[in-house]
Tab-separated table of C-alpha atoms and ligand atoms in Angstrom:
chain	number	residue	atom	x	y	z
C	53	UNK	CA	20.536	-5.480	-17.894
C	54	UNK	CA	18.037	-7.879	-16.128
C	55	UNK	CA	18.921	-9.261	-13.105
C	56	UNK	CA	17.625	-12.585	-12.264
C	57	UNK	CA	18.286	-14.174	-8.415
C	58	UNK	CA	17.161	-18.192	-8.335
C	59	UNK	CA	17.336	-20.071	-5.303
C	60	UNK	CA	17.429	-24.066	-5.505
C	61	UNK	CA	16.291	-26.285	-2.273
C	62	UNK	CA	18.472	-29.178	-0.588
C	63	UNK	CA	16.487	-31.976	-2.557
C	64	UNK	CA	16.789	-29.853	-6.425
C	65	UNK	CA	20.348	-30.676	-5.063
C	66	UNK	CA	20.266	-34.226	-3.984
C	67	UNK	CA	22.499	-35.623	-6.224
C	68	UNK	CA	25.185	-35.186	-9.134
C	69	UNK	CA	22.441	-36.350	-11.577
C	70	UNK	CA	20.167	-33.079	-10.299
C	71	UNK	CA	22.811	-30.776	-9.693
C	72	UNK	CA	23.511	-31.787	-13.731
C	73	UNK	CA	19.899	-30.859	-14.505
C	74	UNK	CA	19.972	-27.845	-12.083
C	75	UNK	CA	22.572	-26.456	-14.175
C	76	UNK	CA	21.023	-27.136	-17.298
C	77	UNK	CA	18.194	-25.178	-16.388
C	78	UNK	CA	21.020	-22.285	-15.056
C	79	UNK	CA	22.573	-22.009	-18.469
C	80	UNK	CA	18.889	-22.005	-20.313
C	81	UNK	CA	18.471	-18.629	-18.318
C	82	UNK	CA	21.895	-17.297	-18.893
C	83	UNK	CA	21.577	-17.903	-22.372
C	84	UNK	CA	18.392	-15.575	-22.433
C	85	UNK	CA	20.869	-12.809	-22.150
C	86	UNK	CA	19.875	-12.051	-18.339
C	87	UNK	CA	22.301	-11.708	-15.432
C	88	UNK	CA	22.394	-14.591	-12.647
C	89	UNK	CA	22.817	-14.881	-9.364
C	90	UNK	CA	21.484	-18.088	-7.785
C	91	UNK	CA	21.466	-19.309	-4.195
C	92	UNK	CA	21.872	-22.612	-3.488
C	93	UNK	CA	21.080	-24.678	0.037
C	94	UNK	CA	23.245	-28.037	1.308
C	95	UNK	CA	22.624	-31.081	-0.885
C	96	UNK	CA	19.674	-33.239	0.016
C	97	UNK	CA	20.105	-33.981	4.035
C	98	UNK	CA	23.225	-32.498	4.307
C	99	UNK	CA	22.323	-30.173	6.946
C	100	UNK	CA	20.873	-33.130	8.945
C	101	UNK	CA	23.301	-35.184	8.544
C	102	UNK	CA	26.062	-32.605	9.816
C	103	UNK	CA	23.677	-31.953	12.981
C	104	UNK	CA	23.326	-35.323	13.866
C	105	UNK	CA	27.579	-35.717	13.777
C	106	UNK	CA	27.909	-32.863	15.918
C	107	UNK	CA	25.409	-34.618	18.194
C	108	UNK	CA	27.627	-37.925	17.880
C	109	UNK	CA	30.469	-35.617	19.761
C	110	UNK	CA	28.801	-33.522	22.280
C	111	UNK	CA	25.252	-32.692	23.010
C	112	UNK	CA	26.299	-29.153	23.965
C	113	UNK	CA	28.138	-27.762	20.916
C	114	UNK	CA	29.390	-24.256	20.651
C	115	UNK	CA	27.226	-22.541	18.499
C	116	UNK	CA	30.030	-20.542	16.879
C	117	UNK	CA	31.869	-24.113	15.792
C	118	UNK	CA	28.060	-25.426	15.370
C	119	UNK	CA	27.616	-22.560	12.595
C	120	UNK	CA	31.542	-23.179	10.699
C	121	UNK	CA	30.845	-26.520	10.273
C	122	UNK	CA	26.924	-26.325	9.035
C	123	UNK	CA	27.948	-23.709	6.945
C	124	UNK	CA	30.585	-26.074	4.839
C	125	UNK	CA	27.136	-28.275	3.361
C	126	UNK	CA	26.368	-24.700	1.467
C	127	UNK	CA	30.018	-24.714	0.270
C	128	UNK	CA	29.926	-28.218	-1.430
C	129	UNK	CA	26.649	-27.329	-2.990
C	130	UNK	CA	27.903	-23.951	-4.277
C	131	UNK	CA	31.148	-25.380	-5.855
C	132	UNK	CA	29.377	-28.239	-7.526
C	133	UNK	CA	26.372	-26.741	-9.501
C	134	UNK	CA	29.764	-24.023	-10.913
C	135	UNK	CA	31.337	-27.061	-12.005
C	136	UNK	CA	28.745	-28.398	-13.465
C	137	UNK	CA	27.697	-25.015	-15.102
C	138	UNK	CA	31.467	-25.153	-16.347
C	139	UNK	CA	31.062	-28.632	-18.296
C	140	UNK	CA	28.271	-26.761	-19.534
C	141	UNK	CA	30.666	-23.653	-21.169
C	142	UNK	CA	28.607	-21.248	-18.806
C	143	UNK	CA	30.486	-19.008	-17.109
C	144	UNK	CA	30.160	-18.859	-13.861
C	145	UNK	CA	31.776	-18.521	-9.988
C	146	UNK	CA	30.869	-19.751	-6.535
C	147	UNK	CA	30.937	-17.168	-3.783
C	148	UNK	CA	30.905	-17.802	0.545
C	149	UNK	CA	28.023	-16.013	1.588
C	150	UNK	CA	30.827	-13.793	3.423
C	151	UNK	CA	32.534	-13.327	-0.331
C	152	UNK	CA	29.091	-12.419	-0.956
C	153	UNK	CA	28.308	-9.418	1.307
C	154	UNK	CA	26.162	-10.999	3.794
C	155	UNK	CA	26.716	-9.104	7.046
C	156	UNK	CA	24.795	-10.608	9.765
C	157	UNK	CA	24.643	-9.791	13.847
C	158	UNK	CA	26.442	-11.904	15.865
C	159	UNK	CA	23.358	-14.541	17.010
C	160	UNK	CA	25.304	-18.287	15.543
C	161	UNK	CA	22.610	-20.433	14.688
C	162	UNK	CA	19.948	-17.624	13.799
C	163	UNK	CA	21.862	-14.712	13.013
C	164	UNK	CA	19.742	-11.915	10.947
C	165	UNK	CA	20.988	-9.967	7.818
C	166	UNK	CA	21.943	-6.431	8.847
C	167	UNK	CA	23.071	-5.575	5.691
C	168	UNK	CA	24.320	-6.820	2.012
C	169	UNK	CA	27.500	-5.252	0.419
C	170	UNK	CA	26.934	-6.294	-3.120
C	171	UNK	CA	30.210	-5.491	-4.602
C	172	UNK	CA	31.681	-8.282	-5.082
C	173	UNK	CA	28.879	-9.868	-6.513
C	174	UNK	CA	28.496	-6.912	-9.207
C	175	UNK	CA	32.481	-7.439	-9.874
C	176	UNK	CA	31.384	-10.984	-10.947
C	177	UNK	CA	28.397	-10.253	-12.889
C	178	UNK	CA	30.321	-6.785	-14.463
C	179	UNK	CA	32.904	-9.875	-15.611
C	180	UNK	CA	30.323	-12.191	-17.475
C	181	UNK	CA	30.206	-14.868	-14.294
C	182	UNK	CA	26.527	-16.501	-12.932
C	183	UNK	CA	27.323	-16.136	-9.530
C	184	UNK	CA	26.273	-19.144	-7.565
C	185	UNK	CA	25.855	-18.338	-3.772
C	186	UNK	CA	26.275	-20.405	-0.872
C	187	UNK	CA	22.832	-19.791	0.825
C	188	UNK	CA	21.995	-19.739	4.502
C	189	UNK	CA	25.389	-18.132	5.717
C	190	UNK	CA	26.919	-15.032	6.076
C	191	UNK	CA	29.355	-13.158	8.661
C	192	UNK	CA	29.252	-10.868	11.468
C	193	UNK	CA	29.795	-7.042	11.147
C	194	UNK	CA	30.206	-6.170	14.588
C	195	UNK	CA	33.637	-4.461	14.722
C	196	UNK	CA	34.967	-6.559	17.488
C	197	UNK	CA	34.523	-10.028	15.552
C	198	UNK	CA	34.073	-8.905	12.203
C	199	UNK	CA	34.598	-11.949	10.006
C	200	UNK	CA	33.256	-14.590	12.062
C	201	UNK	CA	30.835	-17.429	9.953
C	202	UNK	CA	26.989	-17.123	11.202
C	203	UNK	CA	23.684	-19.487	9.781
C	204	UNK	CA	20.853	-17.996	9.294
C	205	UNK	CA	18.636	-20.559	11.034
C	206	UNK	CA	16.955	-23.532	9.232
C	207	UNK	CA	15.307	-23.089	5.751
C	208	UNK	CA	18.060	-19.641	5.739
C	209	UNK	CA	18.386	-19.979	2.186
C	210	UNK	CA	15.174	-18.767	1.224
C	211	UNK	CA	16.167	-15.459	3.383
C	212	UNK	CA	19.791	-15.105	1.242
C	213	UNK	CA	18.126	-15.325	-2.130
C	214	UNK	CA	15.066	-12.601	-1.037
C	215	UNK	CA	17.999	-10.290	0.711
C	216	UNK	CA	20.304	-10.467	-2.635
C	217	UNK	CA	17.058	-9.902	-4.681
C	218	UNK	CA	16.033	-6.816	-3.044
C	219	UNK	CA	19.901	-5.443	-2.449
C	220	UNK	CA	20.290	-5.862	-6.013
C	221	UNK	CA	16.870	-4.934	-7.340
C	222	UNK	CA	16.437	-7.785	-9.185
C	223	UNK	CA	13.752	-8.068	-11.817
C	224	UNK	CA	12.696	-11.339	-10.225
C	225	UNK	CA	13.290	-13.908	-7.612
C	226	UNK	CA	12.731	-17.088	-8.354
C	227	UNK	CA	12.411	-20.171	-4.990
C	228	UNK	CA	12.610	-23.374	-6.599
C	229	UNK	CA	11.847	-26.405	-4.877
C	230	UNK	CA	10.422	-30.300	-5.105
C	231	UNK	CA	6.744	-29.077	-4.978
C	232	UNK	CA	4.878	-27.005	-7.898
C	233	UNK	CA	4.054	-23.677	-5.338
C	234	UNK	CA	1.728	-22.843	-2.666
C	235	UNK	CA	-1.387	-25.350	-2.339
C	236	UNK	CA	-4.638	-24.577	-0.667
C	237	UNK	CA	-3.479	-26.954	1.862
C	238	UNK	CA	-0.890	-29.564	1.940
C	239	UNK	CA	-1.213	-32.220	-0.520
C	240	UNK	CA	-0.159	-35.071	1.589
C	241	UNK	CA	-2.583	-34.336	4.202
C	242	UNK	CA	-5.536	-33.070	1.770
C	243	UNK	CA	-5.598	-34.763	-1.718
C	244	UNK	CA	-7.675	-32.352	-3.307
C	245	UNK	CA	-5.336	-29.177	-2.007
C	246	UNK	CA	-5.150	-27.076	-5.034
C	247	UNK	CA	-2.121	-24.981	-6.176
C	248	UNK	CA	-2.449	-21.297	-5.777
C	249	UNK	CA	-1.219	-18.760	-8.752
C	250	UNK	CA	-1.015	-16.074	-6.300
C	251	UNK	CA	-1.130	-15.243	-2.194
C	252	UNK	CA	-0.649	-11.946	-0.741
C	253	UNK	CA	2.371	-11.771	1.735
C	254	UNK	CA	0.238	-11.528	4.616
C	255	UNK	CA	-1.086	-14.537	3.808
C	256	UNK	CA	1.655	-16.429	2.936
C	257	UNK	CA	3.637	-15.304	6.170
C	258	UNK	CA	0.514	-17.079	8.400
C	259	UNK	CA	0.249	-20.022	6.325
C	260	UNK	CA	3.764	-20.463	7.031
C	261	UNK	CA	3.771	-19.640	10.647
C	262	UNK	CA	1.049	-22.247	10.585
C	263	UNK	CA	3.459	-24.888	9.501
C	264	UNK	CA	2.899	-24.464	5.782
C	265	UNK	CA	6.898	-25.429	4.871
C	266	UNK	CA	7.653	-24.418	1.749
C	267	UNK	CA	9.225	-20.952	2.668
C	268	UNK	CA	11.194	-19.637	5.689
C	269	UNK	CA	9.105	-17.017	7.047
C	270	UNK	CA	11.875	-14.355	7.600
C	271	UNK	CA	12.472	-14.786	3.594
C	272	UNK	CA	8.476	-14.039	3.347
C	273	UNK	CA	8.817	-11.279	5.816
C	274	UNK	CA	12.289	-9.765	3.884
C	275	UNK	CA	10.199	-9.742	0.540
C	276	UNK	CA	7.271	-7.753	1.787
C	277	UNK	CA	9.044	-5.441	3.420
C	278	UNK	CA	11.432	-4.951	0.675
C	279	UNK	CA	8.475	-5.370	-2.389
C	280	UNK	CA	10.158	-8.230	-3.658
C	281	UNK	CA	7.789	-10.510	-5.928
C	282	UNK	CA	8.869	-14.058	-5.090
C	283	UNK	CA	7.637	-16.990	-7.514
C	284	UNK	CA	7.919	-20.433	-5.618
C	285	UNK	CA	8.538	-23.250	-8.745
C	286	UNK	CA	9.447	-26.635	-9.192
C	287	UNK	CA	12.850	-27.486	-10.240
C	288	UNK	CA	11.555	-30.210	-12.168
C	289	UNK	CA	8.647	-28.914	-14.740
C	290	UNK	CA	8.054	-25.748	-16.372
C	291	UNK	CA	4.610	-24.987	-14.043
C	292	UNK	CA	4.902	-20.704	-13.233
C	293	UNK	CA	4.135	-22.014	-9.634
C	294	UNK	CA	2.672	-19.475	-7.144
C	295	UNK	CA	3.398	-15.692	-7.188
C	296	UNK	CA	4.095	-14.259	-3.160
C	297	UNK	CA	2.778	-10.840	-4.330
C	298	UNK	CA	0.607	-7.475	-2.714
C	299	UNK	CA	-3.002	-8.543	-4.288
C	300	UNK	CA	-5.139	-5.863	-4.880
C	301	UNK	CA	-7.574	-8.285	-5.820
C	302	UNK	CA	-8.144	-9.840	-2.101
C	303	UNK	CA	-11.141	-9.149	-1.201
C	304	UNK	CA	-12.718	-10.313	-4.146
C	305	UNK	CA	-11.609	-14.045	-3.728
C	306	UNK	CA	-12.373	-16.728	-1.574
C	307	UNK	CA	-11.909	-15.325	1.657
C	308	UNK	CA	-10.736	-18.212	2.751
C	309	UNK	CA	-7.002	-18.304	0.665
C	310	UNK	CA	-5.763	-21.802	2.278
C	311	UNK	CA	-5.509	-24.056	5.468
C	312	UNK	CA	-2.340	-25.058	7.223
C	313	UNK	CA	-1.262	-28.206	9.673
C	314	UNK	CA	0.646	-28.456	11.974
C	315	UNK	CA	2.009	-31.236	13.966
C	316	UNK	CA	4.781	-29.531	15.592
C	317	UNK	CA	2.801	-28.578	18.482
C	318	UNK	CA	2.520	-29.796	22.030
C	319	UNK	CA	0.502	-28.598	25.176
C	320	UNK	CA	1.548	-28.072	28.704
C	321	UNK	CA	-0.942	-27.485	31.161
C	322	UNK	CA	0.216	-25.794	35.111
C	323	UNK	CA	-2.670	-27.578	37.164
C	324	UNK	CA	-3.755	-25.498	40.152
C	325	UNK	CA	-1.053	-22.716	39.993
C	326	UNK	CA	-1.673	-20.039	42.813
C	327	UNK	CA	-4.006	-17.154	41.158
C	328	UNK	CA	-1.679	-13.982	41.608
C	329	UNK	CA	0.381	-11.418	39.907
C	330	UNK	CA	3.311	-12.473	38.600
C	331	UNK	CA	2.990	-15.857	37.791
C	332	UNK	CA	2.686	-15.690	34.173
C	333	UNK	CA	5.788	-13.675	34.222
C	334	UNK	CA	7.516	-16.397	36.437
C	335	UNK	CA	6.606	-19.044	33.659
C	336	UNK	CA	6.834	-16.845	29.734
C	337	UNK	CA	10.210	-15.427	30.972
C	338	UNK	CA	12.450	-18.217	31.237
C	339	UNK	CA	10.769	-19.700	27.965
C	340	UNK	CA	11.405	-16.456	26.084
C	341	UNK	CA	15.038	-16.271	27.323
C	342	UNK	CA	15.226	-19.961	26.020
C	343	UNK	CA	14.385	-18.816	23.151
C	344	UNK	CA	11.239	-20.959	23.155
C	345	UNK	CA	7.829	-19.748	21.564
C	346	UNK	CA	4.878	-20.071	23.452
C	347	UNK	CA	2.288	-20.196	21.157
C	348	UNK	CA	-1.370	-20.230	22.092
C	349	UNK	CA	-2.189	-19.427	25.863
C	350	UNK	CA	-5.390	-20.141	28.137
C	351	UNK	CA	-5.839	-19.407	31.350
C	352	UNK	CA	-9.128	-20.509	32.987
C	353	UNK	CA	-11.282	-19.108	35.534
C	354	UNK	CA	-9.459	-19.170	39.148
C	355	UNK	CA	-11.698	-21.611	42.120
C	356	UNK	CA	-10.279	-21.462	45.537
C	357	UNK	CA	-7.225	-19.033	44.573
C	358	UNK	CA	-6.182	-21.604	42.523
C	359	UNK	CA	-6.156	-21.785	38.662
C	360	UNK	CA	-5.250	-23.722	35.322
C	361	UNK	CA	-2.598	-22.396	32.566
C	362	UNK	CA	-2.475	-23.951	29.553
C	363	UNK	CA	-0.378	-22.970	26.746
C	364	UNK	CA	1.619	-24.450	23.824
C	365	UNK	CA	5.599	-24.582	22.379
C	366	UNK	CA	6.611	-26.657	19.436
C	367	UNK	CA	6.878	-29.965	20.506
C	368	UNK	CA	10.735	-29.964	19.145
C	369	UNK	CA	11.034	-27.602	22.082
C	370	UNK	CA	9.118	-30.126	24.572
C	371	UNK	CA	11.805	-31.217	26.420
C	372	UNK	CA	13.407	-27.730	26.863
C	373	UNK	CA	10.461	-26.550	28.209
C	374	UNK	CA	9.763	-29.364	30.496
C	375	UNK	CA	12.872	-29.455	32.058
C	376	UNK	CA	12.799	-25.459	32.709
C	377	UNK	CA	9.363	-25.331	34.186
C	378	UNK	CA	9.842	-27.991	36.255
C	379	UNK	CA	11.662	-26.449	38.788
C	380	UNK	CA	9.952	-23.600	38.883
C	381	UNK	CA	6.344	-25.112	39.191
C	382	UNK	CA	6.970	-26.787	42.378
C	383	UNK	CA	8.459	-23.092	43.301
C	384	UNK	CA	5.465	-21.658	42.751
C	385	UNK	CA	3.457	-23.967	44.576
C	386	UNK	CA	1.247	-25.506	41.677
C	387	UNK	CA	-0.299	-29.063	41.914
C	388	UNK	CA	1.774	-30.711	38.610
C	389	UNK	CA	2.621	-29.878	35.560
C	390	UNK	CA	1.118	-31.915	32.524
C	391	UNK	CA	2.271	-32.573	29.299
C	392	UNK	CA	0.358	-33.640	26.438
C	393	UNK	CA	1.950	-34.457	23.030
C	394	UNK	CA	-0.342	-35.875	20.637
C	395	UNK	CA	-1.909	-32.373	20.017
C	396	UNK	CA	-2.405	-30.411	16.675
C	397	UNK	CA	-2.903	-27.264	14.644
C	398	UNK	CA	-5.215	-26.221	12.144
C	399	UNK	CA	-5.534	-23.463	10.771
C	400	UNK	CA	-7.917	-21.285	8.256
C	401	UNK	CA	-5.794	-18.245	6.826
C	402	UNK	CA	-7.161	-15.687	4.444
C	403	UNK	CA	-7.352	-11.956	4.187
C	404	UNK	CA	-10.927	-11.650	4.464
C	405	UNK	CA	-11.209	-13.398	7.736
C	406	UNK	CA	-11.382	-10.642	10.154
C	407	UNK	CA	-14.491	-9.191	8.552
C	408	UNK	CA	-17.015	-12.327	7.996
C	409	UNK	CA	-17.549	-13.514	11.339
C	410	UNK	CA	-19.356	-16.746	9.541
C	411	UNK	CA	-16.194	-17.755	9.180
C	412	UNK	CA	-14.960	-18.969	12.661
C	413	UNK	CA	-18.970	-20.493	13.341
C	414	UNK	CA	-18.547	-22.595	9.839
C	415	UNK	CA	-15.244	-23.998	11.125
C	416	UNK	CA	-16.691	-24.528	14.724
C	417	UNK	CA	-19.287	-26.347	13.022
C	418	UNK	CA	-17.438	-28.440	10.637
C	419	UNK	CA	-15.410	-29.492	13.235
C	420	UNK	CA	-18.046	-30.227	15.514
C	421	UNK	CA	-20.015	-32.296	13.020
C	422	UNK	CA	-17.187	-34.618	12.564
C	423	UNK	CA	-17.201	-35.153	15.990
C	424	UNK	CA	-13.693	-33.317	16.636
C	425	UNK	CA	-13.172	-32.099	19.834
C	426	UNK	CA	-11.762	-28.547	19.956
C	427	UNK	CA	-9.087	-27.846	23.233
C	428	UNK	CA	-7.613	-24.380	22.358
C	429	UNK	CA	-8.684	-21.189	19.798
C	430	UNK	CA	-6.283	-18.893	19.177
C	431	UNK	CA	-6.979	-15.687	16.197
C	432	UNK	CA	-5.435	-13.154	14.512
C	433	UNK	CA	-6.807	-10.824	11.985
C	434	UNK	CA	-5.980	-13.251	9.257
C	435	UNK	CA	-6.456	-17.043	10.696
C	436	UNK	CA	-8.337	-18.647	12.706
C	437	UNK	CA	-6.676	-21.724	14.803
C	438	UNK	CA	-7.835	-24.811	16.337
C	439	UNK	CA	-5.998	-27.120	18.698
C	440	UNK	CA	-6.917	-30.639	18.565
C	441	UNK	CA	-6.281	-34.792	18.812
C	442	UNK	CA	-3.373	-35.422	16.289
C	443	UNK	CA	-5.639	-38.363	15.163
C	444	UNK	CA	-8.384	-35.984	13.948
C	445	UNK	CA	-5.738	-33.887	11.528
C	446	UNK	CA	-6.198	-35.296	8.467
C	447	UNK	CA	-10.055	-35.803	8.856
C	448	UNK	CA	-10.404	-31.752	10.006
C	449	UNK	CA	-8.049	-30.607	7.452
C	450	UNK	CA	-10.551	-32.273	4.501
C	451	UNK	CA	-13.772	-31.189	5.883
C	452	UNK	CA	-12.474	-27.854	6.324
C	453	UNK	CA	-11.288	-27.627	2.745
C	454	UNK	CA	-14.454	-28.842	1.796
C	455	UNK	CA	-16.470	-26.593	3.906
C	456	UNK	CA	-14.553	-23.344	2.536
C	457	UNK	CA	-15.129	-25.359	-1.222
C	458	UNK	CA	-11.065	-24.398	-1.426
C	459	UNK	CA	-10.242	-27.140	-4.201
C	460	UNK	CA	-12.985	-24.576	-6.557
C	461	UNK	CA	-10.752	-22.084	-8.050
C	462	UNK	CA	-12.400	-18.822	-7.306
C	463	UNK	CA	-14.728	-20.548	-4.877
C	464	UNK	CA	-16.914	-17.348	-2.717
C	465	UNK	CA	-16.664	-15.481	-5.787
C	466	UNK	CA	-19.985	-13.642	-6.988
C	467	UNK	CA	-21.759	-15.432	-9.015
C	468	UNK	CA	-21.586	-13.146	-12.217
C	469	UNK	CA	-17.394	-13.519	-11.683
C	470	UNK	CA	-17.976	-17.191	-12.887
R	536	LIG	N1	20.711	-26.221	4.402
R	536	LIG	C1	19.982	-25.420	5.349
R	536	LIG	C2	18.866	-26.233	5.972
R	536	LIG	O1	18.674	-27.380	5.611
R	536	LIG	C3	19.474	-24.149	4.753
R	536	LIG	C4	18.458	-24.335	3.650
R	536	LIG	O2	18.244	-25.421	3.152
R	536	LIG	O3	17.855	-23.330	3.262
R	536	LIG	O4	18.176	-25.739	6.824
R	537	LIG	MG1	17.689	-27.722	3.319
């Protein structure tokens, strides 16, 4: 028996017209004798829309009531498309993502998988049923308050379908969304981006750190660590999409796999902060514990016992993080602290990177010959980020997919490959 787990996005969703044609292309699969499980997300802007009510009753919610009643836009969804795929004469059953074995910690509002008890859903599938699951949910294990609904933090869909497909050892797992796959960069920023057949995990996983959207990273994480294959598709056309895969064939191909933007970035600089131990500690802790991510960090050479810190959060976060620091700035006896939100990411990401040290002088010198001012670098093995003006996004982002010739398939490729 194949096993095939499909996960469809909030805006494959939107409305009864699409959750028709979503279950159209439910009961083509079924009827290709394989075994379904499919994961659906909150229709459209559901999960918006049910944030912004809570926020219309208190701007403190409890995160426990926060996750009972985000977790009801999965519900709808889930009931819906089995209706639908019941006009259809396809047999099938919505589960809860607690009817369907996910067992998560107790963290409301980004609770992690511990575990998937796939019983139930094998009952279903043992019975003839196409399970439909509500994504993006599950409940806690912990013996004390077993039972209890969690979320699995935004875009926790993508993480339900890549847990079931690995727990079930599915022949393949299928995201599909409102885009075709994985482009070289995104399309509304660079018109020429180009759609990718395949990107290794590793990859994929900084592309989306980077702000590349289409896939929650934890999902991206889950299916590397579990060998799951993942094919990102459109709901809407019969494209294969991108394949999330190992690629044996990386260092062979452009080295340069895509670029990512990011606007969800903004900088705070500590101006004149005393130059001793322990400050850094007095500023990262209380963001960690906030559960804020600091992203890229500089500190600059110290004059007079006195020094700069820069460093950025996601600008979502800005007015956490302002509002913490504060306080403890004028503790510590630094001049001010600044705040500067028109900031932004890009990023080159490809395996290659690390070993062609070309690579970060041809950005530099892109981005210098537009006249783009770079404020902050930051590396890893597999990207290379710059920090600069928000207004200069979309002009960087183009001359950097022209300068590593990314809309050429195969571009860096020997010649004799061509
Ligand atoms: N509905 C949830 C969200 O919008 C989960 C998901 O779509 O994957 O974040
Ligand atoms: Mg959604």
């Amino acid at each position: 028996m194949s096993l095939v787990v499909q996960k469809y996005g909030g805006s494959s969703l939107a409305d009864a017209d699409r959750i028709r044609h979503v279950a159209r292309r439910i009961a083509a699969e079924r009827a290709t004798g394989s075994s379904l499980v499919v994961v659906v997300s909150a229709m459209g802007d559901t999960t918006d829309h049910l944030i912004e009510l809570a926020g219309q009753i208190t701007r403190d919610p409890d995160p426990r009531e926060m996750d009972r009643l985000l977790a009801t836009g999965e519900y709808q969804s889930c009931a819906l498309v089995t209706m639908a795929l019941h006009t259809l004469g396809t047999a099938a059953v919505s589960l809860t993502g607690a009817q369907a074995g996910i067992r998560t910690d107790t963290a409301h509002g980004r609770a992690r998988i511990a575990n998937v008890d796939p019983a139930r859903i094998l009952r279903e599938l043992e019975a003839g049923n196409v399970v439909i699951v509500a994504g993006f949910q599950g409940s806690t294990a912990d013996s004390h308050s077993a039972g209890e609904i969690t979320t699995l933090g935004r875009g926790g869909s993508d993480t339900t379908a890549v847990a079931l497909a690995a727990r079930l050892g599915a022949e393949r797992c299928e995201i599909f969304t409102d885009v075709e796959g994985i482009f070289t960069a995104d399309p509304r920023v660079v018109p020429e981006a180009r759609l990718l057949p395949v990107i290794g995990y590793e990859e994929m996983l900084e592309l989306a750190h980077q702000g590349a959207q289409v896939m929650q990273t934890r999902a991206v994480e889950l299916g590397w660590v579990n060998d799951v294959e993942i094919a990102v598709r459109s709901t809407f056309s019969d494209h294969p999409g991108t394949r999330i895969k190992e690629d044996p064939d990386v260092e062979q191909r452009n080295k340069v796999r895509g670029l990512a933007t990011d606007r969800n970035v903004a900088k705070l600089t500590l101006v004149a902060v005393p130059d001793r131990p322990g400050i850094a500690r007095g500023v990262f802790a209380p963001l960690a514990d906030a559960g804020i991510n600091v992203d890229m960090i500089v500190q600059n050479v110290g004059h007079a016992g006195a020094t700069d810190l820069s460093f950025t959060v996601p600008r979502s976060d800005l007015v956490r993080a302002r509002r913490l620091l504060e306080p403890i700035v004028t503790e510590m006896g630094a001049r001010e602290l600044t705040v500067d939100d028109s900031v932004a990411k890009v990023s080159i990401v490809g395996a290659g990177v690390q070993n062609a040290p070309g690579y970060a002088a041809r950005m530099f010198g892109t981005l210098a010959d537009e006249g783009i001012n770079i404020e902050m670098i930051s590396t890893s093995e597999i990207r290379i980020t710059c920090m600069i003006g928000e207004a200069h996004l979309e002009k960087a982002a183009r001359a950097l997919h022209r300068a590593f010739e990314l809309e050429r398939p195969e571009a860096g490729v020997p010649a004799q490959a061509h």
